PDB file of C-alpha atoms and ligand atoms in Angstrom:
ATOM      1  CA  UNK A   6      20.283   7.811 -13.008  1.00 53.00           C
ATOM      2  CA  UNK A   7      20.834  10.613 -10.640  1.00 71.00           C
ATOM      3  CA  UNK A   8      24.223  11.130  -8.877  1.00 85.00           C
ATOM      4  CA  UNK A   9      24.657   9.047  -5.770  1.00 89.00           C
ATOM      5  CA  UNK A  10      24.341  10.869  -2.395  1.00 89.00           C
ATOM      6  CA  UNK A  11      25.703  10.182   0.983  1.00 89.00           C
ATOM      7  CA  UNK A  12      25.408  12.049   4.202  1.00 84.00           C
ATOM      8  CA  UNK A  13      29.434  12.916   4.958  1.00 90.00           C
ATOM      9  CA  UNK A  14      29.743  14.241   8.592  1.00 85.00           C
ATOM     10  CA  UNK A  15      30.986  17.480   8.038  1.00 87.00           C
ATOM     11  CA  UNK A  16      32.116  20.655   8.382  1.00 93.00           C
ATOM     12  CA  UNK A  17      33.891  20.405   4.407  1.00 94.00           C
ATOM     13  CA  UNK A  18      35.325  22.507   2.483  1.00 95.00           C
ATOM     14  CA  UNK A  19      36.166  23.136  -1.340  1.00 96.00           C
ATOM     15  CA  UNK A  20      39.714  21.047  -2.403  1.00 96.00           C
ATOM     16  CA  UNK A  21      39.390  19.315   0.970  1.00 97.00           C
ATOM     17  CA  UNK A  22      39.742  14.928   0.156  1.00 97.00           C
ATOM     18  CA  UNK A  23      37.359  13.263   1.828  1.00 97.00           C
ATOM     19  CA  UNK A  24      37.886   9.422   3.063  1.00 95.00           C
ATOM     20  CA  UNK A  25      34.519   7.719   2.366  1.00 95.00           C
ATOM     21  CA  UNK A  26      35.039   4.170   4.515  1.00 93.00           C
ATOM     22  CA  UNK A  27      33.068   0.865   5.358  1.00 89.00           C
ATOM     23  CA  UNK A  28      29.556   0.711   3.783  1.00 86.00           C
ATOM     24  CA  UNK A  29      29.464   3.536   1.790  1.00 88.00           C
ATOM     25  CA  UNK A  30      32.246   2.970   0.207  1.00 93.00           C
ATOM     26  CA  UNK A  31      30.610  -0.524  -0.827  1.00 93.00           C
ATOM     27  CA  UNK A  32      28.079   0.809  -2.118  1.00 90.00           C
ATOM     28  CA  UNK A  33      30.105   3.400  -4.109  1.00 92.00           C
ATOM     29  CA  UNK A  34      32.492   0.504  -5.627  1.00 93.00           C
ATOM     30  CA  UNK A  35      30.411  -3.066  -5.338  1.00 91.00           C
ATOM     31  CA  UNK A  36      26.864  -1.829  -5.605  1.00 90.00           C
ATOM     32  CA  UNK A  37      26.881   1.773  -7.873  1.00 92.00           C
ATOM     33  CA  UNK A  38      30.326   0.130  -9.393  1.00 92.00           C
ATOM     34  CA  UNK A  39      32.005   3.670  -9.782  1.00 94.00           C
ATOM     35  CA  UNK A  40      35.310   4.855 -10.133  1.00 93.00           C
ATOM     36  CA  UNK A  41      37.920   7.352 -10.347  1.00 95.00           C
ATOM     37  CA  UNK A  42      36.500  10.667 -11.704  1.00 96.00           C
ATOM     38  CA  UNK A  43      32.850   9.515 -10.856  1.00 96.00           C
ATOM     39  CA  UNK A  44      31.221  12.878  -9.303  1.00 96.00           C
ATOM     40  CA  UNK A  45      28.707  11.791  -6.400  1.00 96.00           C
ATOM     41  CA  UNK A  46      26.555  14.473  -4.257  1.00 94.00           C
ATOM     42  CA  UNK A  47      27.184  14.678  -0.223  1.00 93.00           C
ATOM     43  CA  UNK A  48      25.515  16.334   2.163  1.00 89.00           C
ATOM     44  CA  UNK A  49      26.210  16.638   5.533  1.00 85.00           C
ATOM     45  CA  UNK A  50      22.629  16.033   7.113  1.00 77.00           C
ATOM     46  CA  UNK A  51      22.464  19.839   9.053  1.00 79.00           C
ATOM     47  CA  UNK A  52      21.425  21.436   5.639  1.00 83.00           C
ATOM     48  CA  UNK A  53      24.807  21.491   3.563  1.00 88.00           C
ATOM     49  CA  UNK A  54      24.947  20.085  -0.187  1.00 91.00           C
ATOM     50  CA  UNK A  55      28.165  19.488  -1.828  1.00 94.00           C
ATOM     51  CA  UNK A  56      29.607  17.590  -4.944  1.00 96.00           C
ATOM     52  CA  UNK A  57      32.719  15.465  -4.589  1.00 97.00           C
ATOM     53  CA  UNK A  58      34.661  13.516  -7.197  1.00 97.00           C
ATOM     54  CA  UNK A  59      36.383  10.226  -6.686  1.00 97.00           C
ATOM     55  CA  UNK A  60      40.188  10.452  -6.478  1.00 97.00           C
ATOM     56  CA  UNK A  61      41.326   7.095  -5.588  1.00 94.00           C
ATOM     57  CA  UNK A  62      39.491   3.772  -4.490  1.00 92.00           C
ATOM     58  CA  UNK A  63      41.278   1.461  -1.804  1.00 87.00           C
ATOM     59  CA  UNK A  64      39.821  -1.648  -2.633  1.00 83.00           C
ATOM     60  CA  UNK A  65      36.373  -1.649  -1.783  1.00 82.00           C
ATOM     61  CA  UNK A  66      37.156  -0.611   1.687  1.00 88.00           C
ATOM     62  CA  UNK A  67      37.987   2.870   1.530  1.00 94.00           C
ATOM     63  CA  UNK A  68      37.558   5.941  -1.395  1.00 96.00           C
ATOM     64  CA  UNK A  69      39.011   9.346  -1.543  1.00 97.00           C
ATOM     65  CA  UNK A  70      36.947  12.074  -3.004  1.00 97.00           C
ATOM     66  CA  UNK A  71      37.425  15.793  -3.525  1.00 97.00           C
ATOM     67  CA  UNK A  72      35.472  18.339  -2.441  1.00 97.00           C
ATOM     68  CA  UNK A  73      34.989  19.963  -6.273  1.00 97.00           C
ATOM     69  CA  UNK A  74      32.046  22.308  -4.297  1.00 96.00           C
ATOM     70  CA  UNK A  75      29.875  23.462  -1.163  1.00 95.00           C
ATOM     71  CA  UNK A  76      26.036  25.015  -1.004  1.00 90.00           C
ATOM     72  CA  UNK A  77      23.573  25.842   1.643  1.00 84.00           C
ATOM     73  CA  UNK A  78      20.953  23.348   0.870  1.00 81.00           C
ATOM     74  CA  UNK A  79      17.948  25.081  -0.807  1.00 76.00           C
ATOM     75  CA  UNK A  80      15.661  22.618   0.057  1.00 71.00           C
ATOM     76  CA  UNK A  81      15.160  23.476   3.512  1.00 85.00           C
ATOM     77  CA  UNK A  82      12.073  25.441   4.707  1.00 91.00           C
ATOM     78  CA  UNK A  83      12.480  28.332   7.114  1.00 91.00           C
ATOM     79  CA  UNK A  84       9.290  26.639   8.866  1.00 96.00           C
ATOM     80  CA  UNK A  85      10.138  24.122  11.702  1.00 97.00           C
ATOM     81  CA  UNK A  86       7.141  22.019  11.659  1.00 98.00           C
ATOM     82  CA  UNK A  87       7.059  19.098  14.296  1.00 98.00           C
ATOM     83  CA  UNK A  88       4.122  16.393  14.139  1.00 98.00           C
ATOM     84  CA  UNK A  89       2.924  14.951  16.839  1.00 98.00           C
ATOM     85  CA  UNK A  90       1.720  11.433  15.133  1.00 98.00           C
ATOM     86  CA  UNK A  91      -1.199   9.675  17.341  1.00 97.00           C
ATOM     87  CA  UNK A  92       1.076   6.197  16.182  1.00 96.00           C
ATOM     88  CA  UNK A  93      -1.794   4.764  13.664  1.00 96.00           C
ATOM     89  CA  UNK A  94      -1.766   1.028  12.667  1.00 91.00           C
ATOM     90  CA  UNK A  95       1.736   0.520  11.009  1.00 90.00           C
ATOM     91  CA  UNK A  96       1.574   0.405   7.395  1.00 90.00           C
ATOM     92  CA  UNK A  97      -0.469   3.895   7.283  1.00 94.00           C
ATOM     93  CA  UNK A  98       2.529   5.064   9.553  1.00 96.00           C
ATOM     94  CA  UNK A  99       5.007   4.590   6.813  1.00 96.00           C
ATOM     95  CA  UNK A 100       2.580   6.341   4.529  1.00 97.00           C
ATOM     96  CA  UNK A 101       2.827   9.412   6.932  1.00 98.00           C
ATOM     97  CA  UNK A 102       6.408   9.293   7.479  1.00 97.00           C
ATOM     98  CA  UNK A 103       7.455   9.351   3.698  1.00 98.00           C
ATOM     99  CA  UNK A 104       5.290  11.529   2.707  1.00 98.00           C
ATOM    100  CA  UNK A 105       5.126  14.514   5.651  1.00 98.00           C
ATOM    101  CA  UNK A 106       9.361  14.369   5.530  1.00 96.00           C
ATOM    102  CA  UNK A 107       8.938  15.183   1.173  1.00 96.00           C
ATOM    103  CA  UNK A 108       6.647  18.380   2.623  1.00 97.00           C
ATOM    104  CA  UNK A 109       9.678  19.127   4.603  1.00 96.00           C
ATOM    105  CA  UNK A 110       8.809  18.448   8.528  1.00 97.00           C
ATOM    106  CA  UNK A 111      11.357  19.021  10.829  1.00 97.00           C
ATOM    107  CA  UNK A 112      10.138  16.408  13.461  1.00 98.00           C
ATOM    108  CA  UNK A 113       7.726  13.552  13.517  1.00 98.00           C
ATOM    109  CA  UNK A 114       6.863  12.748  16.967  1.00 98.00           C
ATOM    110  CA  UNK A 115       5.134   9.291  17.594  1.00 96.00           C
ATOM    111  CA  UNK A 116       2.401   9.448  20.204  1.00 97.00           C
ATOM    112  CA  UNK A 117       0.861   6.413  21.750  1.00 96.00           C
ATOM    113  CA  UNK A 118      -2.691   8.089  21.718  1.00 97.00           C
ATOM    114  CA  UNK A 119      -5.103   5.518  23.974  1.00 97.00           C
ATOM    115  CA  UNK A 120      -6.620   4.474  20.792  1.00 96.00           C
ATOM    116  CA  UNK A 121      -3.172   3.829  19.172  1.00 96.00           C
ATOM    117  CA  UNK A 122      -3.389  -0.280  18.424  1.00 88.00           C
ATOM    118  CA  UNK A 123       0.584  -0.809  19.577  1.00 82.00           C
ATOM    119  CA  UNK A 124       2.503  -2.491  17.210  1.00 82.00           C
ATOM    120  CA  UNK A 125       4.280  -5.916  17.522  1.00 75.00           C
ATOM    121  CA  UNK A 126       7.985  -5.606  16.886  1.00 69.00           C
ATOM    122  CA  UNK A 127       8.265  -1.577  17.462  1.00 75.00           C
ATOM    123  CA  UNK A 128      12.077  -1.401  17.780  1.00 85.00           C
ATOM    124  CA  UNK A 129      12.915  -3.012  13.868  1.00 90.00           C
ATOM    125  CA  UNK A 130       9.460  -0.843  12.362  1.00 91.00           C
ATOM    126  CA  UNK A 131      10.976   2.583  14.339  1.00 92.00           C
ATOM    127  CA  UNK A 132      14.361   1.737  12.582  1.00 92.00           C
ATOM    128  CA  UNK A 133      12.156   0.984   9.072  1.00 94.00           C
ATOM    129  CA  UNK A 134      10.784   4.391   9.483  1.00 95.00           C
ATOM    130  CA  UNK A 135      14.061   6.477   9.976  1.00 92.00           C
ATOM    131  CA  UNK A 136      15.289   4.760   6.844  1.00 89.00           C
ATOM    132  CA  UNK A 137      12.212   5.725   5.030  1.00 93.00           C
ATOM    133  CA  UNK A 138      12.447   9.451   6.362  1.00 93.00           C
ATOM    134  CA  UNK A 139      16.109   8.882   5.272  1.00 87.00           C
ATOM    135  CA  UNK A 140      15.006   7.293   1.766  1.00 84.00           C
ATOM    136  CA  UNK A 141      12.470  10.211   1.412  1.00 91.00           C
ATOM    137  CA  UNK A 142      15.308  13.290   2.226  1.00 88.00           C
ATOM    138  CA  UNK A 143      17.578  11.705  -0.331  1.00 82.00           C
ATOM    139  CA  UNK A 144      14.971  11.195  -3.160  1.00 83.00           C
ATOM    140  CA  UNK A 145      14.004  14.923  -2.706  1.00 87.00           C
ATOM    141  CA  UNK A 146      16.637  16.470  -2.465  1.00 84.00           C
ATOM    142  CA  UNK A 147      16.944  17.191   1.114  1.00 88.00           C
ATOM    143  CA  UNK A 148      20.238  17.404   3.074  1.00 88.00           C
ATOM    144  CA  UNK A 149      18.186  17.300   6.481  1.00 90.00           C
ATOM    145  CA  UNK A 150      16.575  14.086   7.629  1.00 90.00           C
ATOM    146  CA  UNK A 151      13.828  14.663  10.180  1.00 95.00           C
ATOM    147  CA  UNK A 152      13.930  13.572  13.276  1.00 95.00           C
ATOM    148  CA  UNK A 153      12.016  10.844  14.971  1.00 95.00           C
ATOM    149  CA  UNK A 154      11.663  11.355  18.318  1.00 96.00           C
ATOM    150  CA  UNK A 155       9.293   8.642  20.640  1.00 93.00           C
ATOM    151  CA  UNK A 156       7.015   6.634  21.086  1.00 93.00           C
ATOM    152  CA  UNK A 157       6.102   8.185  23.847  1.00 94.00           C
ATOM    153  CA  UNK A 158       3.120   8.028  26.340  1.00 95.00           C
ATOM    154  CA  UNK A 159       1.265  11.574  26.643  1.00 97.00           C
ATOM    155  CA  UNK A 160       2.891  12.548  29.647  1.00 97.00           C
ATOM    156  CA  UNK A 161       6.215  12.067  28.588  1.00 97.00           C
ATOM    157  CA  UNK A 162       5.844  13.790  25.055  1.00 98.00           C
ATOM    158  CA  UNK A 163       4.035  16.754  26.899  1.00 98.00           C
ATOM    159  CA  UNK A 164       7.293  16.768  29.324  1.00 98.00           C
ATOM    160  CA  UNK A 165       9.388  16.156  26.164  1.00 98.00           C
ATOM    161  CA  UNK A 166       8.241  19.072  24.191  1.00 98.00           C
ATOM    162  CA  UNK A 167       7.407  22.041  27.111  1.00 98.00           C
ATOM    163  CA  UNK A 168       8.988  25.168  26.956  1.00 96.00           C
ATOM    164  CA  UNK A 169       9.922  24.635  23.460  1.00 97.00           C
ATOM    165  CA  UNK A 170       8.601  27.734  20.796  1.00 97.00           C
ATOM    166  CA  UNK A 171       6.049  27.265  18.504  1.00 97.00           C
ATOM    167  CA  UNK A 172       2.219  27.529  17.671  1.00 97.00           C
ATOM    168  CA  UNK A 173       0.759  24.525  18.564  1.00 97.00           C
ATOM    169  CA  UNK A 174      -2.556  23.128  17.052  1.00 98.00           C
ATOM    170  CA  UNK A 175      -4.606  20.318  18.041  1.00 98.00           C
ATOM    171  CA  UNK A 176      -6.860  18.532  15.242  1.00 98.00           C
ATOM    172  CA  UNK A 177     -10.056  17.463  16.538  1.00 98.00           C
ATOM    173  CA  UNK A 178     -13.095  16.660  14.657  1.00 96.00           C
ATOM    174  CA  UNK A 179     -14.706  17.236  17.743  1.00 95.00           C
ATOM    175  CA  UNK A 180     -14.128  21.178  17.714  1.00 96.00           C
ATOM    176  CA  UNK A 181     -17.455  23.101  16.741  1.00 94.00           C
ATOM    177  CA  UNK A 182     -15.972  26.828  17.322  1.00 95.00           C
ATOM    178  CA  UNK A 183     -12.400  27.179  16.467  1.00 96.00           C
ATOM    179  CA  UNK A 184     -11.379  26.610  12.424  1.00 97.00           C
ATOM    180  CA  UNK A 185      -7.695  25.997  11.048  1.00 97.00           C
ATOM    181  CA  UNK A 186      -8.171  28.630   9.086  1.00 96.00           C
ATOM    182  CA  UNK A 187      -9.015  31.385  11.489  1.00 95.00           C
ATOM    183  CA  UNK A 188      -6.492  29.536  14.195  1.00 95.00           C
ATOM    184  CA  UNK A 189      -3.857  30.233  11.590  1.00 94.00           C
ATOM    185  CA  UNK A 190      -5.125  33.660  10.479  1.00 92.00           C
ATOM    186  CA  UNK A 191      -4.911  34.458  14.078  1.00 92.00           C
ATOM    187  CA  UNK A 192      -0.767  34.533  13.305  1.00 91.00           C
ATOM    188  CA  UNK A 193      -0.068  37.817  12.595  1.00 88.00           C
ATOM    189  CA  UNK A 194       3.360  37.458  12.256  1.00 91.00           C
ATOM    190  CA  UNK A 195       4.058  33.525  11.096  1.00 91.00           C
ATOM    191  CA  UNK A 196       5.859  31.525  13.799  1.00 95.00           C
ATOM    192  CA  UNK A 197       8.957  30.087  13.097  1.00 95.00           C
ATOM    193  CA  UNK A 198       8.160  26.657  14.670  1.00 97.00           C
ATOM    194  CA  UNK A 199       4.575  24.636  15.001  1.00 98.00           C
ATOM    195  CA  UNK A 200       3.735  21.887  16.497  1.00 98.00           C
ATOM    196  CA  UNK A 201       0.588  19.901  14.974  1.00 98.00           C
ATOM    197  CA  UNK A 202      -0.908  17.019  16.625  1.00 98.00           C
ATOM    198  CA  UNK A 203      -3.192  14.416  14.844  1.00 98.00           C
ATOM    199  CA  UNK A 204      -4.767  11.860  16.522  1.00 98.00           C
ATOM    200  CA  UNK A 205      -4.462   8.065  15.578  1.00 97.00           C
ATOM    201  CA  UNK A 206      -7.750   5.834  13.382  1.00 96.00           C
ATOM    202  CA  UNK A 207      -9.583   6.263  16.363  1.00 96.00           C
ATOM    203  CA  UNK A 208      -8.653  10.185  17.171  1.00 97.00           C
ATOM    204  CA  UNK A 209      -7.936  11.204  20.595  1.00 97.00           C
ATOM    205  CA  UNK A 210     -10.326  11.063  23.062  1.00 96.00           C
ATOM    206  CA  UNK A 211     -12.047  13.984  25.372  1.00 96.00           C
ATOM    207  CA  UNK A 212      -9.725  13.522  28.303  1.00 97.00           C
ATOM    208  CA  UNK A 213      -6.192  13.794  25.862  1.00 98.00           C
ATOM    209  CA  UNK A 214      -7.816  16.989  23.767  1.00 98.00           C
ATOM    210  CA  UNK A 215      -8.612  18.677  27.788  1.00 98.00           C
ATOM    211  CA  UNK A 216      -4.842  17.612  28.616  1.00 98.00           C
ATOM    212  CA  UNK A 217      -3.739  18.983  25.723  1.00 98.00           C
ATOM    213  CA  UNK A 218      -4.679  22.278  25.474  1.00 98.00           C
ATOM    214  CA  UNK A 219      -3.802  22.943  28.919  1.00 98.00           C
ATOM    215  CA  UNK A 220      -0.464  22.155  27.319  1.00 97.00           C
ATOM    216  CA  UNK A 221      -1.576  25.677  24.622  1.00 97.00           C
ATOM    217  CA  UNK A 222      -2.484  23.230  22.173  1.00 98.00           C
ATOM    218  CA  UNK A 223      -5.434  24.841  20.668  1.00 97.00           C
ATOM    219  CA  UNK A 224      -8.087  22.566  19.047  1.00 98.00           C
ATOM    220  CA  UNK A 225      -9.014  23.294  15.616  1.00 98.00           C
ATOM    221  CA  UNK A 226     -11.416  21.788  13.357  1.00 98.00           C
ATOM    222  CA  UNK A 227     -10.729  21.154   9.331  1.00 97.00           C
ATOM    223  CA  UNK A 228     -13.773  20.854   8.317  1.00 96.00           C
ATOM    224  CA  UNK A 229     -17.334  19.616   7.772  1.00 96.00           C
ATOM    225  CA  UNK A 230     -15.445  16.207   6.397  1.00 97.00           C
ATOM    226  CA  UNK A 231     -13.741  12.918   8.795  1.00 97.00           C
ATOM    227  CA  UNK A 232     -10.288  12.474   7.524  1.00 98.00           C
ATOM    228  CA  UNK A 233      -8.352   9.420   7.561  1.00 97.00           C
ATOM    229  CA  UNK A 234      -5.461  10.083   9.808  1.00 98.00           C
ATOM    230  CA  UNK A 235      -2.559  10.340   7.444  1.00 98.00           C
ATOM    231  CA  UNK A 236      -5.311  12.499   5.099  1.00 98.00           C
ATOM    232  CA  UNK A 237      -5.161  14.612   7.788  1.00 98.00           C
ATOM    233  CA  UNK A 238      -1.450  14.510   8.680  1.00 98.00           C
ATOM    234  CA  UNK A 239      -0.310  15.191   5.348  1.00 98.00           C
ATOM    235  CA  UNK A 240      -3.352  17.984   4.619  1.00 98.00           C
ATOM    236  CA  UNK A 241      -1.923  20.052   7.874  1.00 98.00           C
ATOM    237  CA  UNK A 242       1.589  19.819   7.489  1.00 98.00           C
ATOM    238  CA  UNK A 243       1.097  21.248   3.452  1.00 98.00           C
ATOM    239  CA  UNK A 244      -1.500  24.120   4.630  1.00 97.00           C
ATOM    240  CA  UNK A 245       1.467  25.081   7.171  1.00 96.00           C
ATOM    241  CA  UNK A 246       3.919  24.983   4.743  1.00 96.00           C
ATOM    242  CA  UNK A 247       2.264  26.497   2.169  1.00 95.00           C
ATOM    243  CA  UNK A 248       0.928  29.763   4.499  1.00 94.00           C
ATOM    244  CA  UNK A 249       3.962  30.061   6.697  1.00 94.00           C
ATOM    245  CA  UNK A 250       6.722  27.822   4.720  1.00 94.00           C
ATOM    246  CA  UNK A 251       8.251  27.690   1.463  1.00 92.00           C
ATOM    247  CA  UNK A 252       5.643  25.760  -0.593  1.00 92.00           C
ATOM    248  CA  UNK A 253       4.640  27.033  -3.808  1.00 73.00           C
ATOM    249  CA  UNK A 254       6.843  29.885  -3.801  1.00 70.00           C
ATOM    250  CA  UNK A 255       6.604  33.314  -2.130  1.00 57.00           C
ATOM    251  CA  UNK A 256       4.197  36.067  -2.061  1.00 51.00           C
ATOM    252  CA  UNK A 257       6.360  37.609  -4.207  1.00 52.00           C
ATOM    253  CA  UNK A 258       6.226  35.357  -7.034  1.00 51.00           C
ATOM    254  CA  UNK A 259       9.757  34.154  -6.120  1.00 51.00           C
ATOM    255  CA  UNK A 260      10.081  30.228  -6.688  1.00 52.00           C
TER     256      UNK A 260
HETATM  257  N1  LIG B 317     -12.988  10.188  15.708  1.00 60.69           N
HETATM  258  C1  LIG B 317     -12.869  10.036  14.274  1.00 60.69           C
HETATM  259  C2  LIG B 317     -14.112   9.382  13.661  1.00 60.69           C
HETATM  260  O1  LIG B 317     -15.175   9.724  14.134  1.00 60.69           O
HETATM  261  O2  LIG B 317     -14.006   8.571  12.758  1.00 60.69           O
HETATM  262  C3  LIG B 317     -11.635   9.247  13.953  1.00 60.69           C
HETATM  263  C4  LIG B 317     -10.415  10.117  13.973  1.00 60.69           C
HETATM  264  S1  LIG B 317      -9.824  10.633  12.420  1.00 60.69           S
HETATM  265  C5  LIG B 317      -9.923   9.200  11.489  1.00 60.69           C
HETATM  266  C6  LIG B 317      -8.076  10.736  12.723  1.00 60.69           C
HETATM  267  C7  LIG B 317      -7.556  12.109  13.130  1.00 60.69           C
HETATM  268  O3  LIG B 317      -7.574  12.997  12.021  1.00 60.69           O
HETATM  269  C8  LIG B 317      -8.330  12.791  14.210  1.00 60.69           C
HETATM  270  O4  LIG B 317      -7.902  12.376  15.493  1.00 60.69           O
HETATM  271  C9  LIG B 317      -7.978  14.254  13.959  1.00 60.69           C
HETATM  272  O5  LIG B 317      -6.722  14.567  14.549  1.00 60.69           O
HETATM  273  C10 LIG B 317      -7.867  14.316  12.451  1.00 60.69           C
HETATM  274  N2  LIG B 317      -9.083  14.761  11.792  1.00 60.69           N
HETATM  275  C11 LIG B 317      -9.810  14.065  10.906  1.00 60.69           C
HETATM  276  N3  LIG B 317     -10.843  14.785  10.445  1.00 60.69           N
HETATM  277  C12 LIG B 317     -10.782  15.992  11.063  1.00 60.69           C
HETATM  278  C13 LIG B 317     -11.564  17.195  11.012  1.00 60.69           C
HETATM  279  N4  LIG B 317     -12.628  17.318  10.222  1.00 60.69           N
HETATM  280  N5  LIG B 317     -11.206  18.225  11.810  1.00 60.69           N
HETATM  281  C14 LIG B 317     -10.124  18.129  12.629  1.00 60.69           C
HETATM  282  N6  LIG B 317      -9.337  17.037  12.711  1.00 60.69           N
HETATM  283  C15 LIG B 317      -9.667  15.976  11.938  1.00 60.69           C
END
């Protein structure tokens, strides 16, 4: 099994004892059953790792841990990507959340597209899918959880995200001129933040593409091929991570 990890509010330090309370500290002593000497991982949710081991428990109310040591988190790529989610019907939305926070997004941004079908019940599912995103960070091994930021209308995301850096792309299997490839190509030097935006089941229509790239997202098509939203979702955000992240290692060979 491998070694419990909670997000600890930090900054920490090595030697420094920690006071793990309420239900985390459950979960250490009711639910995981560990005790004094256990070793769990922490991390501090802005990209620190650390190992701690339990000192003392208090009941099941409170636990003491040492600091035993502290790491930049490795598992962070140098790429911010932020996706701009046209909100699809909900269960493919989970799909997209889990997966695109494994390929290391920075941001998912849900977009009620016109063709978005709303869902029933949004406040519980937008709370579902930060504890996926959560669930997904701690299974691999990230000490960042991505934001979720939204839903938001088109107007308010386009107020939401202006003036901030990055490339921005638009997927639209509408586009007959401009490629992904040669859209990315274009990048001389790789950007340190993108924005991608994919549209919902039923894509975005003429009017929110126009809207858009007056907004500098340019349109880009990927492909001869219609892909399923969170196809094309997860396709994007790995092609950005691969050419201008830290997927599968650097040019150098480097893992
Ligand atoms: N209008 C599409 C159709 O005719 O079936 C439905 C949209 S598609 C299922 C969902 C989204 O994936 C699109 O809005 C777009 O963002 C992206 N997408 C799918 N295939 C694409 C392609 N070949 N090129 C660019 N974007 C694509």
């Amino acid at each position: 099994m491998s070694r419990p990890r909670l997000l600890v509010s930090g900054p920490w330090a090595r030697g420094q004892v920690l006071a793990i309370k309420g239900r985390d500290a459950r979960r250490l002593t009711r639910v995981l059953r560990l005790g004094k000497g256990d070793l769990i991982s922490i991390f501090d949710g802005q990209g620190v790792e650390g190992g701690a081991r339990i000192l003392e428990l208090r009941g099941w109310a409170e636990v003491k841990v040492e600091v035993l040591w502290v790491e930049r988190a490795q598992a962070e790529s140098p790429l911010k990507i932020h996706l701009v989610q046209g909100l699809p019907k909900w269960p493919k939305m989970e799909v997209v959340a889990q997966k695109v926070t494994e390929l290391g997004v920075e941001e998912v941004c849900g977009l009620l597209a016109r063709r978005s079908v709303p869902w029933s019940g949004e406040g519980e599912k937008w709370r579902r899918l930060e504890r996926i995103m959560e669930e997904a960070s701690r299974q691999c091994g990230r000490a960042n959880v991505p934001k979720l930021s939204g839903p938001w209308k088109l107007e308010e995301f386009l107020r939401y995200q202006r003036g901030k850096p990055g490339a921005r792309l638009l997927l639209w299997e509408g586009e007959r001129t401009n490629s992904l490839k040669a859209a990315l190509e274009a990048w001389k030097i790789p950007p340190e933040q993108v924005w991608l935006a994919v549209g919902p089941e039923g894509g975005f229509d003429e009017e929110e593409v126009k809207i858009m790239n007056q907004e500098g997202y340019t349109p880009v098509s990927m492909g001869p091929r219609i892909l399923r939203t969170e196809t094309a979702s997860m396709a994007v955000v790995a092609i950005a991570q691969y050419l201008w992240g830290d997927m599968g290692g650097r040019a150098s060979g480097m893992p």
